[in-house]
Amino acid sequence: MGQRLNGGYMPRSYFGDVRQLHLFSEMTEDSYEQLMRGSYVQNFPPQIDMIHEGESSDFLHVVLSGAVELYASWNGRETSMDIVRPISTFILAATIKDAPYLMSARTIEKSRIALIPSQDVRAAFDADNDFARAIVTELAQCYRTVVKTHKDVKLRTSLERLANYLLRQQVRAGGADKFDLPFEKRVLSSLLGMTPENLSRAFKSLIPYGVVVDGRAIHIQSPSDLREFAKPSPLIDDRGSITVGGTVGET
Amino acid sequence: MGQRLNGGYMPRSYFGDVRQLHLFSEMTEDSYEQLMRGSYVQNFPPQIDMIHEGESSDFLHVVLSGAVELYASWNGRETSMDIVRPISTFILAATIKDAPYLMSARTIEKSRIALIPSQDVRAAFDADNDFARAIVTELAQCYRTVVKTHKDVKLRTSLERLANYLLRQQVRAGGADKFDLPFEKRVLSSLLGMTPENLSRAFKSLIPYGVVVDGRAIHIQSPSDLREFAKPSPLIDDRGSITVGGTVGET
DNA sequence: CACGCGACTTGATATTTGTCAACCGTTCGA
DNA sequence: TCGAACGGTTGACAAATATCAAGTCGCGTG
């Protein structure tokens, strides 16, 4: 699935957004300059494989626009691990540890990605104390998100995971009772750890709780009924919602 | 399950082992002294609840001896998330972020635990650059371990998880073809995301691959057969093996 | 416009996993 | 020493989930 793509160097001005990330905002101007010197921005069409698990981590990636699917494979099977949306980094841990990627990454939409050489990140980590501290915050955040995801999978049935996912999306949509799924249902099914067929049936099972689905359009007719069934917990479902400029909310 | 326990202050000399952890070995003598000033060591009998998910993180915990089970609950269900063995910290991410615990912790054996006030850890994090960097390494390690665990659950059946678990334990046992399970089977079943009944049957299903079980004693008669079935992958199964003094091996 | 492709759905069926109840064997304490 | 408690096992059954095959629908292209 997906193919590789080369080329696409962009002017330096495109890095503007990167500086707004908490990870980089605390850096000295010096080390930020140093870090961006070897970096570049690439535009990717949808469905392009950018990195593959097992490879060594040459670049820290920053999603500037679009969306990237992190996925993993084993023995001919494949599962979606996370969807990364702007503005966020991915594979930070592999970069810092200079260890192989544990996940593969592909675009699921047309995306603009900043690529920062891993060795430069590690150099900045050694040289800039504030940058090192920012990385701690970022990693702790990532760690807690994975733990929550893992709890989700181990403690809930697929139907419960879907119900809680919809409630989380509703929060993201500002509490509106109507919103669109942010990607294809087959991606969602893999993210939730189920088959597309199972997801399709799960949506039907949520009709009694006031969930109406039309294509990607979701209508939560009775949030209270859905919440009563889903029993969302802040210790599983409060995922850091991202706004430009940093992370918002407890995580 | 388990009860709370108070008291049990110990003399300072008991902290010796803590200094050997990579997390603390790089600290300045000053900040280490500062950090240990408010810390103490407690002895816990088995099956004692030490922390509960949702509580605020008052202490960073270090397992000096024994074993601690990290587990999570939701809606009346419970699952084992990880077993922490000496010498390792747990709930570092919650401590750093000053956020609620995502997991509960109980001893599964008689254990000696060092308790370091979270606010002191955060103060040391602010004051000591090398300590901040050590935390990065530790968190990146933890993050990658959870990702591997998550891949294990999403990509494998329970039988495959058991087979690979046994192979990992064999490595821990120095490659010996006979070793003991490090804890009760019901804990193992929860850790692997299955019921005790299912685990019992899974062991039987591995007989054709040369796995002989007698109580906690495991005999891998034909490692090659088991490996052929389990198909272990470094990107899932290479978990950092801990030795006194630091982490060993790629993770 | 018709065609084909891809995403999604639906039905039938199989596999995996969980639940419930009964039972075995060991341990530990009255 | 007896027996209750507990961990583990087993069997019968139920629920959750996956698989396979055949659709439907919408959309973009030749």
PDB file of C-alpha atoms in Angstrom, chain A residues 117-204:
ATOM      1  CA  PRO A 117      17.647  15.156  10.368  1.00  0.00           C
ATOM      2  CA  SER A 118      17.706  12.900  13.420  1.00  0.00           C
ATOM      3  CA  GLN A 119      21.338  13.547  14.177  1.00  0.00           C
ATOM      4  CA  ASP A 120      20.624  17.270  14.312  1.00  0.00           C
ATOM      5  CA  VAL A 121      17.764  16.630  16.732  1.00  0.00           C
ATOM      6  CA  ARG A 122      20.072  14.605  18.944  1.00  0.00           C
ATOM      7  CA  ALA A 123      22.715  17.332  18.714  1.00  0.00           C
ATOM      8  CA  ALA A 124      20.175  19.965  19.744  1.00  0.00           C
ATOM      9  CA  PHE A 125      19.045  17.672  22.531  1.00  0.00           C
ATOM     10  CA  ASP A 126      22.609  17.578  23.842  1.00  0.00           C
ATOM     11  CA  ALA A 127      23.236  21.290  23.418  1.00  0.00           C
ATOM     12  CA  ASP A 128      19.954  22.926  24.393  1.00  0.00           C
ATOM     13  CA  ASN A 129      18.627  22.238  27.887  1.00  0.00           C
ATOM     14  CA  ASP A 130      15.230  23.741  27.229  1.00  0.00           C
ATOM     15  CA  PHE A 131      14.837  21.631  24.134  1.00  0.00           C
ATOM     16  CA  ALA A 132      15.679  18.521  26.164  1.00  0.00           C
ATOM     17  CA  ARG A 133      12.966  19.475  28.654  1.00  0.00           C
ATOM     18  CA  ALA A 134      10.436  20.098  25.898  1.00  0.00           C
ATOM     19  CA  ILE A 135      11.150  16.617  24.595  1.00  0.00           C
ATOM     20  CA  VAL A 136      10.366  15.186  28.019  1.00  0.00           C
ATOM     21  CA  THR A 137       6.949  16.811  27.994  1.00  0.00           C
ATOM     22  CA  GLU A 138       6.285  15.593  24.480  1.00  0.00           C
ATOM     23  CA  LEU A 139       7.389  12.027  25.224  1.00  0.00           C
ATOM     24  CA  ALA A 140       5.422  11.846  28.464  1.00  0.00           C
ATOM     25  CA  GLN A 141       2.401  12.965  26.481  1.00  0.00           C
ATOM     26  CA  CYS A 142       2.983  10.322  23.797  1.00  0.00           C
ATOM     27  CA  TYR A 143       3.514   7.655  26.430  1.00  0.00           C
ATOM     28  CA  ARG A 144       0.281   8.461  28.219  1.00  0.00           C
ATOM     29  CA  THR A 145      -1.639   8.464  24.952  1.00  0.00           C
ATOM     30  CA  VAL A 146      -0.418   4.981  24.057  1.00  0.00           C
ATOM     31  CA  VAL A 147      -1.238   3.721  27.533  1.00  0.00           C
ATOM     32  CA  LYS A 148      -4.763   5.045  27.135  1.00  0.00           C
ATOM     33  CA  THR A 149      -5.092   3.433  23.739  1.00  0.00           C
ATOM     34  CA  HIS A 150      -3.841   0.176  25.166  1.00  0.00           C
ATOM     35  CA  LYS A 151      -6.358   0.328  28.015  1.00  0.00           C
ATOM     36  CA  ASP A 152      -9.056   1.023  25.441  1.00  0.00           C
ATOM     37  CA  VAL A 153      -8.222  -2.153  23.550  1.00  0.00           C
ATOM     38  CA  LYS A 154      -7.775  -4.409  26.564  1.00  0.00           C
ATOM     39  CA  LEU A 155     -10.741  -3.271  28.615  1.00  0.00           C
ATOM     40  CA  ARG A 156     -13.431  -2.659  26.018  1.00  0.00           C
ATOM     41  CA  THR A 157     -15.269  -4.536  23.322  1.00  0.00           C
ATOM     42  CA  SER A 158     -15.120  -3.189  19.792  1.00  0.00           C
ATOM     43  CA  LEU A 159     -18.624  -1.748  20.171  1.00  0.00           C
ATOM     44  CA  GLU A 160     -17.610   0.127  23.299  1.00  0.00           C
ATOM     45  CA  ARG A 161     -14.474   1.410  21.604  1.00  0.00           C
ATOM     46  CA  LEU A 162     -16.529   2.741  18.710  1.00  0.00           C
ATOM     47  CA  ALA A 163     -19.049   4.415  21.007  1.00  0.00           C
ATOM     48  CA  ASN A 164     -16.277   6.133  22.950  1.00  0.00           C
ATOM     49  CA  TYR A 165     -14.473   7.086  19.767  1.00  0.00           C
ATOM     50  CA  LEU A 166     -17.591   8.833  18.520  1.00  0.00           C
ATOM     51  CA  LEU A 167     -17.896  10.722  21.800  1.00  0.00           C
ATOM     52  CA  ARG A 168     -14.274  11.823  21.554  1.00  0.00           C
ATOM     53  CA  GLN A 169     -14.867  13.024  18.013  1.00  0.00           C
ATOM     54  CA  GLN A 170     -17.888  14.924  19.188  1.00  0.00           C
ATOM     55  CA  VAL A 171     -15.710  16.763  21.682  1.00  0.00           C
ATOM     56  CA  ARG A 172     -13.262  17.536  18.903  1.00  0.00           C
ATOM     57  CA  ALA A 173     -16.136  18.893  16.836  1.00  0.00           C
ATOM     58  CA  GLY A 174     -16.752  21.397  19.623  1.00  0.00           C
ATOM     59  CA  GLY A 175     -19.628  19.405  21.054  1.00  0.00           C
ATOM     60  CA  ALA A 176     -21.750  19.573  17.922  1.00  0.00           C
ATOM     61  CA  ASP A 177     -24.141  16.667  17.527  1.00  0.00           C
ATOM     62  CA  LYS A 178     -23.271  16.347  13.843  1.00  0.00           C
ATOM     63  CA  PHE A 179     -19.770  15.877  12.477  1.00  0.00           C
ATOM     64  CA  ASP A 180     -17.863  13.969   9.831  1.00  0.00           C
ATOM     65  CA  LEU A 181     -15.508  11.083  10.352  1.00  0.00           C
ATOM     66  CA  PRO A 182     -12.019  12.449   9.675  1.00  0.00           C
ATOM     67  CA  PHE A 183     -11.015   9.513   7.453  1.00  0.00           C
ATOM     68  CA  GLU A 184     -12.258   6.395   5.741  1.00  0.00           C
ATOM     69  CA  LYS A 185     -14.154   3.808   7.727  1.00  0.00           C
ATOM     70  CA  ARG A 186     -11.664   1.084   6.889  1.00  0.00           C
ATOM     71  CA  VAL A 187      -8.945   3.171   8.551  1.00  0.00           C
ATOM     72  CA  LEU A 188     -11.186   3.708  11.543  1.00  0.00           C
ATOM     73  CA  SER A 189     -11.899   0.001  11.818  1.00  0.00           C
ATOM     74  CA  SER A 190      -8.195  -0.796  11.858  1.00  0.00           C
ATOM     75  CA  LEU A 191      -7.530   1.963  14.385  1.00  0.00           C
ATOM     76  CA  LEU A 192     -10.206   0.519  16.639  1.00  0.00           C
ATOM     77  CA  GLY A 193      -8.832  -2.985  16.189  1.00  0.00           C
ATOM     78  CA  MET A 194     -11.648  -4.532  14.199  1.00  0.00           C
ATOM     79  CA  THR A 195     -12.516  -5.507  10.650  1.00  0.00           C
ATOM     80  CA  PRO A 196     -14.446  -3.205   8.296  1.00  0.00           C
ATOM     81  CA  GLU A 197     -17.348  -5.669   8.378  1.00  0.00           C
ATOM     82  CA  ASN A 198     -17.415  -5.601  12.149  1.00  0.00           C
ATOM     83  CA  LEU A 199     -17.345  -1.793  12.158  1.00  0.00           C
ATOM     84  CA  SER A 200     -20.259  -1.682   9.754  1.00  0.00           C
ATOM     85  CA  ARG A 201     -22.282  -3.888  12.086  1.00  0.00           C
ATOM     86  CA  ALA A 202     -21.137  -1.982  15.135  1.00  0.00           C
ATOM     87  CA  PHE A 203     -22.583   1.229  13.684  1.00  0.00           C
ATOM     88  CA  LYS A 204     -25.900  -0.551  13.307  1.00  0.00           C
TER      89      LYS A 204
END
